[in-house]
mmCIF file of C-alpha atoms and ligand atoms in Angstrom:
data_model
loop_
_atom_site.group_PDB
_atom_site.id
_atom_site.type_symbol
_atom_site.label_atom_id
_atom_site.label_comp_id
_atom_site.label_asym_id
_atom_site.label_seq_id
_atom_site.Cartn_x
_atom_site.Cartn_y
_atom_site.Cartn_z
ATOM 1 C CA UNK L 17 0.191 28.675 -6.110
ATOM 2 C CA UNK L 18 -2.005 28.913 -2.583
ATOM 3 C CA UNK L 19 -2.094 26.006 -0.833
ATOM 4 C CA UNK L 20 -5.427 24.473 -0.370
ATOM 5 C CA UNK L 21 -6.515 25.744 3.788
ATOM 6 C CA UNK L 22 -6.391 22.708 5.854
ATOM 7 C CA UNK L 23 -4.892 21.944 8.970
ATOM 8 C CA UNK L 24 -1.507 19.404 6.931
ATOM 9 C CA UNK L 25 -0.041 18.347 10.694
ATOM 10 C CA UNK L 26 -3.823 16.752 12.323
ATOM 11 C CA UNK L 27 -4.336 14.806 9.079
ATOM 12 C CA UNK L 28 -4.954 11.292 9.487
ATOM 13 C CA UNK L 29 -5.907 8.279 6.903
ATOM 14 C CA UNK L 30 -9.290 9.329 4.913
ATOM 15 C CA UNK L 31 -10.784 10.553 2.380
ATOM 16 C CA UNK L 32 -10.382 14.471 2.075
ATOM 17 C CA UNK L 33 -12.780 16.112 -0.721
ATOM 18 C CA UNK L 34 -10.036 17.499 -3.882
ATOM 19 C CA UNK L 35 -10.648 18.934 -6.992
ATOM 20 C CA UNK L 36 -10.180 16.973 -9.703
ATOM 21 C CA UNK L 37 -10.133 13.255 -10.975
ATOM 22 C CA UNK L 38 -9.066 11.668 -14.294
ATOM 23 C CA UNK L 39 -10.578 8.877 -15.948
ATOM 24 C CA UNK L 40 -10.247 6.139 -18.410
ATOM 25 C CA UNK L 41 -12.880 4.227 -20.370
ATOM 26 C CA UNK L 42 -12.035 0.796 -21.575
ATOM 27 C CA UNK L 43 -14.793 -0.052 -24.652
ATOM 28 C CA UNK L 44 -15.133 -2.232 -28.127
ATOM 29 C CA UNK L 45 -11.458 -3.924 -27.181
ATOM 30 C CA UNK L 46 -9.497 -0.170 -26.662
ATOM 31 C CA UNK L 47 -8.265 1.711 -23.561
ATOM 32 C CA UNK L 48 -10.178 5.507 -24.310
ATOM 33 C CA UNK L 49 -7.938 9.163 -24.241
ATOM 34 C CA UNK L 50 -7.712 9.967 -20.379
ATOM 35 C CA UNK L 51 -10.092 12.624 -18.808
ATOM 36 C CA UNK L 52 -10.588 15.578 -16.068
ATOM 37 C CA UNK L 53 -13.696 15.600 -13.368
ATOM 38 C CA UNK L 54 -14.087 17.585 -11.441
ATOM 39 C CA UNK L 55 -17.375 15.899 -10.089
ATOM 40 C CA UNK L 56 -16.074 13.347 -7.798
ATOM 41 C CA UNK L 57 -19.060 11.002 -8.330
ATOM 42 C CA UNK L 58 -20.602 8.840 -11.136
ATOM 43 C CA UNK L 59 -23.277 7.320 -12.729
ATOM 44 C CA UNK L 60 -23.617 3.165 -12.372
ATOM 45 C CA UNK L 61 -26.107 1.243 -13.648
ATOM 46 C CA UNK L 62 -27.317 -1.698 -10.877
ATOM 47 C CA UNK L 63 -26.210 -4.459 -12.305
ATOM 48 C CA UNK L 64 -22.654 -3.644 -13.105
ATOM 49 C CA UNK L 65 -20.104 -6.388 -12.526
ATOM 50 C CA UNK L 66 -17.492 -4.511 -10.283
ATOM 51 C CA UNK L 67 -20.964 -4.228 -7.756
ATOM 52 C CA UNK L 68 -22.044 -8.021 -7.675
ATOM 53 C CA UNK L 69 -18.469 -10.146 -8.511
ATOM 54 C CA UNK L 70 -16.249 -7.207 -6.898
ATOM 55 C CA UNK L 71 -14.472 -7.063 -10.696
ATOM 56 C CA UNK L 72 -11.819 -4.420 -9.452
ATOM 57 C CA UNK L 73 -8.265 -3.575 -8.817
ATOM 58 C CA UNK L 74 -6.425 -0.618 -7.243
ATOM 59 C CA UNK L 75 -3.362 0.684 -6.302
ATOM 60 C CA UNK L 76 -1.971 3.386 -4.105
ATOM 61 C CA UNK L 77 0.781 5.488 -3.924
ATOM 62 C CA UNK L 78 2.633 8.746 -3.241
ATOM 63 C CA UNK L 79 3.514 12.293 -3.690
ATOM 64 C CA UNK L 80 5.592 14.440 -1.666
ATOM 65 C CA UNK L 81 6.307 17.442 -1.527
ATOM 66 C CA UNK L 82 10.115 18.247 -0.333
ATOM 67 C CA UNK L 83 12.337 20.619 1.662
ATOM 68 C CA UNK L 84 13.290 21.708 -2.074
ATOM 69 C CA UNK L 85 10.378 22.347 -3.265
ATOM 70 C CA UNK L 86 10.149 19.876 -5.998
ATOM 71 C CA UNK L 87 7.281 17.199 -5.904
ATOM 72 C CA UNK L 88 8.278 13.617 -6.247
ATOM 73 C CA UNK L 89 5.867 10.129 -6.769
ATOM 74 C CA UNK L 90 7.623 7.425 -5.575
ATOM 75 C CA UNK L 91 8.071 4.053 -8.210
ATOM 76 C CA UNK L 92 4.918 4.772 -10.282
ATOM 77 C CA UNK L 93 5.858 2.840 -12.809
ATOM 78 C CA UNK L 94 5.905 0.080 -10.301
ATOM 79 C CA UNK L 95 2.727 0.561 -8.890
ATOM 80 C CA UNK L 96 1.600 0.286 -13.001
ATOM 81 C CA UNK L 97 2.968 -3.086 -14.170
ATOM 82 C CA UNK L 98 0.925 -4.606 -10.330
ATOM 83 C CA UNK L 99 -2.179 -3.332 -11.925
ATOM 84 C CA UNK L 100 -1.054 -5.080 -15.150
ATOM 85 C CA UNK L 101 -0.351 -8.149 -12.593
ATOM 86 C CA UNK L 102 -4.246 -7.207 -10.826
ATOM 87 C CA UNK L 103 -5.802 -6.775 -14.170
ATOM 88 C CA UNK L 104 -4.447 -10.653 -15.475
ATOM 89 C CA UNK L 105 -5.564 -12.036 -12.672
ATOM 90 C CA UNK L 106 -9.110 -10.969 -12.346
ATOM 91 C CA UNK L 107 -9.924 -11.230 -16.292
ATOM 92 C CA UNK L 108 -9.176 -7.920 -15.962
ATOM 93 C CA UNK L 109 -8.057 -5.425 -19.955
ATOM 94 C CA UNK L 110 -4.388 -4.508 -18.935
ATOM 95 C CA UNK L 111 -3.898 -0.357 -18.101
ATOM 96 C CA UNK L 112 -1.246 0.572 -19.895
ATOM 97 C CA UNK L 113 1.695 1.441 -18.509
ATOM 98 C CA UNK L 114 2.098 4.899 -19.896
ATOM 99 C CA UNK L 115 -0.655 5.433 -19.539
ATOM 100 C CA UNK L 116 -0.642 5.267 -16.266
ATOM 101 C CA UNK L 117 2.079 7.505 -15.654
ATOM 102 C CA UNK L 118 0.119 10.316 -17.095
ATOM 103 C CA UNK L 119 -2.566 9.988 -15.528
ATOM 104 C CA UNK L 120 -0.620 10.091 -12.636
ATOM 105 C CA UNK L 121 1.402 13.232 -12.928
ATOM 106 C CA UNK L 122 -2.132 14.820 -14.554
ATOM 107 C CA UNK L 123 -4.193 14.420 -10.903
ATOM 108 C CA UNK L 124 -1.389 15.175 -9.024
ATOM 109 C CA UNK L 125 -1.017 18.823 -11.060
ATOM 110 C CA UNK L 126 -4.409 19.022 -11.539
ATOM 111 C CA UNK L 127 -4.767 19.255 -7.417
ATOM 112 C CA UNK L 128 -1.472 20.373 -6.577
ATOM 113 C CA UNK L 129 -2.821 22.293 -4.301
ATOM 114 C CA UNK L 130 -3.467 19.639 -1.420
ATOM 115 C CA UNK L 131 0.252 18.290 -1.956
ATOM 116 C CA UNK L 132 1.519 18.967 1.843
ATOM 117 C CA UNK L 133 4.294 21.365 2.830
ATOM 118 C CA UNK L 134 6.734 18.855 4.113
ATOM 119 C CA UNK L 135 6.969 19.868 6.958
ATOM 120 C CA UNK L 136 3.694 18.458 8.662
ATOM 121 C CA UNK L 137 5.166 15.125 6.983
ATOM 122 C CA UNK L 138 1.771 14.887 5.068
ATOM 123 C CA UNK L 139 1.750 13.111 1.929
ATOM 124 C CA UNK L 140 -0.749 12.937 -1.078
ATOM 125 C CA UNK L 141 -2.446 10.099 -1.832
ATOM 126 C CA UNK L 142 -2.568 8.594 -4.919
ATOM 127 C CA UNK L 143 -5.852 6.187 -5.259
ATOM 128 C CA UNK L 144 -5.486 4.457 -9.120
ATOM 129 C CA UNK L 145 -8.354 1.969 -9.445
ATOM 130 C CA UNK L 146 -10.126 -0.315 -12.844
ATOM 131 C CA UNK L 147 -13.256 -1.858 -11.980
ATOM 132 C CA UNK L 148 -16.014 -3.083 -14.719
ATOM 133 C CA UNK L 149 -19.321 -1.587 -15.489
ATOM 134 C CA UNK L 150 -20.908 -4.348 -17.324
ATOM 135 C CA UNK L 151 -24.493 -4.672 -16.363
ATOM 136 C CA UNK L 152 -24.570 -7.927 -16.183
ATOM 137 C CA UNK L 153 -25.951 -11.157 -13.900
ATOM 138 C CA UNK L 154 -24.046 -14.280 -15.159
ATOM 139 C CA UNK L 155 -21.046 -14.102 -14.072
ATOM 140 C CA UNK L 156 -17.676 -13.695 -16.769
ATOM 141 C CA UNK L 157 -15.995 -10.099 -16.986
ATOM 142 C CA UNK L 158 -17.574 -6.957 -18.441
ATOM 143 C CA UNK L 159 -16.240 -6.166 -21.248
ATOM 144 C CA UNK L 160 -16.455 -2.475 -20.063
ATOM 145 C CA UNK L 161 -14.755 -0.664 -17.890
ATOM 146 C CA UNK L 162 -13.792 1.972 -16.280
ATOM 147 C CA UNK L 163 -9.913 2.959 -14.917
ATOM 148 C CA UNK L 164 -10.298 6.044 -12.859
ATOM 149 C CA UNK L 165 -7.437 8.153 -10.516
ATOM 150 C CA UNK L 166 -8.278 9.907 -7.867
ATOM 151 C CA UNK L 167 -6.581 11.517 -4.955
ATOM 152 C CA UNK L 168 -6.644 12.763 -1.407
ATOM 153 C CA UNK L 169 -3.538 14.799 1.584
ATOM 154 C CA UNK L 170 -2.848 12.086 3.873
ATOM 155 C CA UNK L 171 -1.169 11.768 7.251
ATOM 156 C CA UNK L 172 -0.143 8.013 8.761
ATOM 157 C CA UNK L 173 -2.301 4.737 8.844
ATOM 158 C CA UNK L 174 -1.526 4.004 12.067
ATOM 159 C CA UNK L 175 -2.282 6.294 15.427
ATOM 160 C CA UNK L 176 0.844 8.281 15.328
ATOM 161 C CA UNK L 177 2.834 7.633 13.219
ATOM 162 C CA UNK L 178 6.665 6.648 13.624
ATOM 163 C CA UNK L 179 5.979 5.125 17.306
ATOM 164 C CA UNK L 180 5.636 1.663 17.988
ATOM 165 C CA UNK L 181 2.077 -0.594 19.038
ATOM 166 C CA UNK L 182 0.800 -3.621 19.610
ATOM 167 C CA UNK L 183 -0.486 -6.259 16.388
ATOM 168 C CA UNK L 184 -2.037 -9.485 17.329
ATOM 169 C CA UNK L 185 -2.461 -12.706 15.358
ATOM 170 C CA UNK L 186 -5.021 -15.338 14.769
ATOM 171 C CA UNK L 187 -5.659 -18.206 12.367
ATOM 172 C CA UNK L 188 -8.409 -18.508 12.520
ATOM 173 C CA UNK L 189 -8.535 -15.557 9.651
ATOM 174 C CA UNK L 190 -7.910 -15.956 6.255
ATOM 175 C CA UNK L 191 -7.815 -13.214 3.504
ATOM 176 C CA UNK L 192 -6.946 -15.464 0.961
ATOM 177 C CA UNK L 193 -6.842 -18.978 0.332
ATOM 178 C CA UNK L 194 -3.305 -21.303 -1.511
ATOM 179 C CA UNK L 195 -4.095 -21.011 -5.041
ATOM 180 C CA UNK L 196 -6.294 -17.361 -4.627
ATOM 181 C CA UNK L 197 -6.252 -13.181 -4.817
ATOM 182 C CA UNK L 198 -3.621 -12.681 -1.763
ATOM 183 C CA UNK L 199 -0.464 -11.128 -4.187
ATOM 184 C CA UNK L 200 -3.349 -9.041 -6.043
ATOM 185 C CA UNK L 201 -4.580 -6.134 -4.595
ATOM 186 C CA UNK L 202 -8.437 -6.982 -5.732
ATOM 187 C CA UNK L 203 -11.041 -5.195 -3.605
ATOM 188 C CA UNK L 204 -12.460 -9.347 -2.863
ATOM 189 C CA UNK L 205 -9.612 -9.277 -0.635
ATOM 190 C CA UNK L 206 -10.113 -6.227 1.325
ATOM 191 C CA UNK L 207 -13.650 -7.539 2.173
ATOM 192 C CA UNK L 208 -12.342 -10.391 2.815
ATOM 193 C CA UNK L 209 -10.172 -9.161 5.624
ATOM 194 C CA UNK L 210 -12.883 -6.879 6.411
ATOM 195 C CA UNK L 211 -14.144 -8.763 10.004
ATOM 196 C CA UNK L 212 -10.351 -9.254 11.282
ATOM 197 C CA UNK L 213 -9.901 -5.890 11.170
ATOM 198 C CA UNK L 214 -12.466 -4.852 13.077
ATOM 199 C CA UNK L 215 -12.350 -7.822 15.824
ATOM 200 C CA UNK L 216 -8.493 -7.031 15.905
ATOM 201 C CA UNK L 217 -9.077 -2.913 16.228
ATOM 202 C CA UNK L 218 -12.427 -3.425 18.966
ATOM 203 C CA UNK L 219 -9.144 -6.229 20.599
ATOM 204 C CA UNK L 220 -6.995 -2.677 21.285
ATOM 205 C CA UNK L 221 -4.884 -3.891 18.345
ATOM 206 C CA UNK L 222 -3.015 -1.893 15.096
ATOM 207 C CA UNK L 223 -4.006 -4.812 12.451
ATOM 208 C CA UNK L 224 -4.049 -8.524 12.222
ATOM 209 C CA UNK L 225 -1.151 -10.769 11.078
ATOM 210 C CA UNK L 226 -1.988 -13.907 8.870
ATOM 211 C CA UNK L 227 -0.990 -16.829 9.285
ATOM 212 C CA UNK L 228 -0.322 -18.611 5.746
ATOM 213 C CA UNK L 229 -3.725 -20.926 4.921
ATOM 214 C CA UNK L 230 -2.441 -23.414 3.047
ATOM 215 C CA UNK L 231 -0.032 -25.358 6.521
ATOM 216 C CA UNK L 232 -0.626 -22.621 9.570
ATOM 217 C CA UNK L 233 2.542 -21.756 9.969
ATOM 218 C CA UNK L 234 3.905 -18.951 8.942
ATOM 219 C CA UNK L 235 3.854 -15.575 8.841
ATOM 220 C CA UNK L 236 2.289 -13.866 6.152
ATOM 221 C CA UNK L 237 1.037 -10.252 6.329
ATOM 222 C CA UNK L 238 -0.412 -7.925 8.590
ATOM 223 C CA UNK L 239 -3.396 -5.853 8.252
ATOM 224 C CA UNK L 240 -2.805 -3.863 4.952
ATOM 225 C CA UNK L 241 1.562 -4.275 5.190
ATOM 226 C CA UNK L 242 3.295 -6.560 4.783
ATOM 227 C CA UNK L 243 6.022 -8.017 7.458
ATOM 228 C CA UNK L 244 9.624 -7.271 8.212
ATOM 229 C CA UNK L 245 11.850 -8.111 10.847
ATOM 230 C CA UNK L 246 14.997 -7.610 11.688
ATOM 231 C CA UNK L 247 17.616 -10.600 13.690
ATOM 232 C CA UNK L 248 21.366 -9.188 14.469
ATOM 233 C CA UNK L 249 22.308 -7.518 10.951
ATOM 234 C CA UNK L 250 19.102 -9.466 8.929
ATOM 235 C CA UNK L 251 16.544 -7.845 7.236
ATOM 236 C CA UNK L 252 13.865 -11.420 7.212
ATOM 237 C CA UNK L 253 10.830 -10.748 5.307
ATOM 238 C CA UNK L 254 8.252 -13.673 4.717
ATOM 239 C CA UNK L 255 8.120 -15.479 0.892
ATOM 240 C CA UNK L 256 4.814 -16.326 0.176
ATOM 241 C CA UNK L 257 1.956 -16.445 -2.555
ATOM 242 C CA UNK L 258 -0.787 -15.428 -0.546
ATOM 243 C CA UNK L 259 0.401 -11.798 0.533
ATOM 244 C CA UNK L 260 0.731 -8.472 -1.896
ATOM 245 C CA UNK L 261 4.551 -8.006 -3.241
ATOM 246 C CA UNK L 262 4.520 -5.160 -1.535
ATOM 247 C CA UNK L 263 6.788 -2.086 -2.714
ATOM 248 C CA UNK L 264 7.669 -0.586 -0.535
ATOM 249 C CA UNK L 265 8.744 -3.711 1.752
ATOM 250 C CA UNK L 266 10.803 -3.890 -2.244
ATOM 251 C CA UNK L 267 12.822 -0.160 -1.427
ATOM 252 C CA UNK L 268 13.497 -1.522 1.875
ATOM 253 C CA UNK L 269 14.588 -4.547 1.719
ATOM 254 C CA UNK L 270 17.005 -2.698 -1.399
ATOM 255 C CA UNK L 271 17.463 -0.406 1.179
ATOM 256 C CA UNK L 272 18.400 -3.043 3.908
ATOM 257 C CA UNK L 273 21.373 -3.761 1.481
ATOM 258 C CA UNK L 274 22.700 -0.827 0.184
ATOM 259 C CA UNK L 275 23.303 -0.482 4.157
ATOM 260 C CA UNK L 276 24.606 -3.858 4.324
ATOM 261 C CA UNK L 277 22.661 -5.608 6.148
ATOM 262 C CA UNK L 278 21.594 -9.538 4.027
ATOM 263 C CA UNK L 279 18.515 -9.391 3.609
ATOM 264 C CA UNK L 280 16.293 -12.530 3.980
ATOM 265 C CA UNK L 281 12.889 -13.793 1.950
ATOM 266 C CA UNK L 282 11.769 -16.620 3.459
ATOM 267 C CA UNK L 283 8.840 -19.387 5.682
ATOM 268 C CA UNK L 284 8.794 -16.907 9.257
ATOM 269 C CA UNK L 285 7.605 -19.461 11.477
ATOM 270 C CA UNK L 286 6.158 -18.538 13.816
ATOM 271 C CA UNK L 287 7.852 -19.332 16.932
ATOM 272 C CA UNK L 288 10.559 -17.564 15.180
ATOM 273 C CA UNK L 289 8.668 -14.496 16.537
ATOM 274 C CA UNK L 290 10.697 -14.618 19.625
ATOM 275 C CA UNK L 291 13.822 -13.651 18.385
ATOM 276 C CA UNK L 292 13.241 -11.187 16.700
ATOM 277 C CA UNK L 293 15.075 -7.886 18.125
ATOM 278 C CA UNK L 294 12.495 -5.607 15.933
ATOM 279 C CA UNK L 295 9.510 -5.771 13.167
ATOM 280 C CA UNK L 296 7.779 -3.170 11.820
ATOM 281 C CA UNK L 297 5.182 -3.891 9.488
ATOM 282 C CA UNK L 298 4.742 -1.774 5.634
ATOM 283 C CA UNK L 299 3.230 -0.530 2.761
ATOM 284 C CA UNK L 300 2.740 3.075 1.301
ATOM 285 C CA UNK L 301 0.273 4.542 3.685
ATOM 286 C CA UNK L 302 1.692 1.941 6.815
ATOM 287 C CA UNK L 303 4.877 3.709 5.361
ATOM 288 C CA UNK L 304 6.974 1.791 8.062
ATOM 289 C CA UNK L 305 5.380 0.781 10.769
ATOM 290 C CA UNK L 306 7.301 -0.738 13.998
ATOM 291 C CA UNK L 307 5.280 -3.139 16.058
ATOM 292 C CA UNK L 308 5.654 -3.046 20.150
ATOM 293 C CA UNK L 309 4.275 -7.413 20.546
ATOM 294 C CA UNK L 310 2.516 -9.146 19.052
ATOM 295 C CA UNK L 311 -0.191 -11.566 21.183
ATOM 296 C CA UNK L 312 -0.798 -14.725 19.833
ATOM 297 C CA UNK L 313 -5.083 -14.193 20.224
ATOM 298 C CA UNK L 314 -5.539 -18.107 20.136
ATOM 299 C CA UNK L 315 -2.858 -19.390 22.712
ATOM 300 C CA UNK L 316 -2.793 -16.867 25.043
ATOM 301 C CA UNK L 317 1.043 -15.486 23.823
ATOM 302 C CA UNK L 318 2.612 -12.309 23.261
ATOM 303 C CA UNK L 319 5.722 -12.242 21.642
ATOM 304 C CA UNK L 320 7.210 -8.777 23.040
ATOM 305 C CA UNK L 321 9.354 -7.439 20.625
ATOM 306 C CA UNK L 322 10.551 -4.265 21.483
ATOM 307 C CA UNK L 323 12.367 -4.577 24.408
ATOM 308 C CA UNK L 324 11.867 -0.196 25.273
ATOM 309 C CA UNK L 325 8.715 0.402 23.226
ATOM 310 C CA UNK L 326 10.850 2.984 21.886
ATOM 311 C CA UNK L 327 10.960 2.051 17.490
ATOM 312 C CA UNK L 328 14.769 0.569 17.667
ATOM 313 C CA UNK L 329 18.715 1.745 14.742
ATOM 314 C CA UNK L 330 17.701 -0.520 12.184
ATOM 315 C CA UNK L 331 13.724 0.574 11.472
ATOM 316 C CA UNK L 332 14.432 3.538 12.640
ATOM 317 C CA UNK L 333 17.321 3.852 10.057
ATOM 318 C CA UNK L 334 15.221 1.582 7.024
ATOM 319 C CA UNK L 335 12.509 5.092 7.673
ATOM 320 C CA UNK L 336 14.378 7.742 7.326
ATOM 321 C CA UNK L 337 16.666 6.539 5.085
ATOM 322 C CA UNK L 338 12.954 5.308 2.701
ATOM 323 C CA UNK L 339 11.618 9.108 3.740
ATOM 324 C CA UNK L 340 14.773 11.044 2.887
ATOM 325 C CA UNK L 341 14.404 9.758 -0.831
ATOM 326 C CA UNK L 342 10.473 10.449 -0.751
ATOM 327 C CA UNK L 343 11.118 13.462 0.245
ATOM 328 C CA UNK L 344 14.481 14.732 -1.506
ATOM 329 C CA UNK L 345 16.619 14.631 1.351
ATOM 330 C CA UNK L 346 18.503 11.275 0.938
ATOM 331 C CA UNK L 347 20.522 10.521 -2.898
ATOM 332 C CA UNK L 348 18.193 8.130 -4.999
ATOM 333 C CA UNK L 349 20.370 6.149 -6.883
ATOM 334 C CA UNK L 350 17.893 4.197 -7.975
ATOM 335 C CA UNK L 351 15.999 6.523 -9.230
ATOM 336 C CA UNK L 352 12.199 5.256 -7.582
ATOM 337 C CA UNK L 353 11.107 8.854 -7.447
ATOM 338 C CA UNK L 354 9.251 11.403 -10.993
ATOM 339 C CA UNK L 355 9.447 14.544 -9.821
ATOM 340 C CA UNK L 356 6.856 16.399 -10.946
ATOM 341 C CA UNK L 357 7.446 18.882 -13.435
ATOM 342 C CA UNK L 358 5.100 22.286 -13.671
HETATM 343 N N1 LIG A 401 -0.408 -5.965 1.925
HETATM 344 C C1 LIG A 401 -1.728 -5.258 1.277
HETATM 345 C C2 LIG A 401 -2.308 -6.746 1.664
HETATM 346 C C3 LIG A 401 -1.576 -4.113 1.348
HETATM 347 O O1 LIG A 401 -3.256 -3.748 1.435
HETATM 348 C C4 LIG A 401 -1.299 -2.557 0.862
HETATM 349 C C5 LIG A 401 -0.446 -1.274 0.541
HETATM 350 O O2 LIG A 401 -0.864 -1.374 -0.121
HETATM 351 C C6 LIG A 401 0.736 -3.811 1.738
HETATM 352 C C7 LIG A 401 0.226 -4.854 2.115
HETATM 353 C C8 LIG A 401 0.949 -2.694 0.705
HETATM 354 O O3 LIG A 401 2.118 -2.703 -0.866
HETATM 355 P P1 LIG A 401 2.687 -1.218 -1.088
HETATM 356 O O4 LIG A 401 3.702 -1.444 0.143
HETATM 357 O O5 LIG A 401 2.807 -1.497 -1.942
HETATM 358 O O6 LIG A 401 2.529 -0.364 -0.517
HETATM 359 C C1 LIG A 402 -2.333 1.395 0.677
HETATM 360 O O1 LIG A 402 -0.773 1.411 1.382
HETATM 361 O O2 LIG A 402 -1.740 1.585 -0.395
HETATM 362 C C2 LIG A 402 -3.094 0.084 1.081
HETATM 363 O O3 LIG A 402 -3.833 0.390 -0.341
HETATM 364 C C3 LIG A 402 -2.911 0.302 2.557
HETATM 365 C C4 LIG A 402 -4.750 0.668 2.174
HETATM 366 C C5 LIG A 402 -5.225 2.325 3.236
HETATM 367 C C6 LIG A 402 -5.883 -0.725 1.675
#
């Protein structure tokens, strides 16, 4: 199979058209059959539930072409389960796990020529999205839904890939409420964080740190990624009901344990940022983005995390192990990858 003619090495994190997407519709109380579509657009009623009341959720996962030529998709079932949890949270019908797996593998196979070559470090981003299509004006759940999964080849989410960048922190923005939807992957959370994200970019930072919305004391997460820090031999990451349960973070906690580190999942007071040896933002898109410094823009105070401007030894080890598993270079002892059969 001939690969698409793309300058893989210079890919950023954006949308590029590919050949096919896979869809499934829900009506009369049940999901239909998977459909393959070549067009990337769809007609939608101007009063569709998703357009007015943001009744939707999405996922993000990746496929990797390994050094051995095999294509691996990372943690499909975990993404399927999280999509079900998001569906429950905003009153949408759950998409069955087996159907999710089937749709993901189908869309990857159909777009195989867009899976970046191993050497480039790029990957195929897989974006499932599920939304209410019923025309309505009153606020209530839709009765019809569409699930779509499309793919697009991507490079690094944060400029420069695996290198330290500056982040900011402010108590002036919340992306989620204490008992709100912060732990779901629903579009409304991203609309709620848009102002903060744009402001942080305008100020020269990679992303903004959200503080817990209830007490305004503890670190929640940063932009579209979870936060972790290293202190001595410990991997420390926030425990909070208002953050997204990151599948990358879940995997890194296991890898940290496998590497002999202690894993702490607990509240992290803002002041503790001064005590960390290393820190990173982690997520499917972000992978691990090592943090140079975190500037508290409200207090005009800088927490300098990296001492030499380079990713630290544990961030590097965690990154290499995670990438190694995804690209088939490190043993996948927890069975996280699904090898795509062609
Ligand atoms: N937090 C938010 C708000 C996100 O959007 C993401 C991206 O999916 C993450 C964390 C990281 O989650 P995951 O590792 O499952 O991609
Ligand atoms: C991801 O990491 O998969 C995300 O969804 C982050 C962002 C692009 C929304």
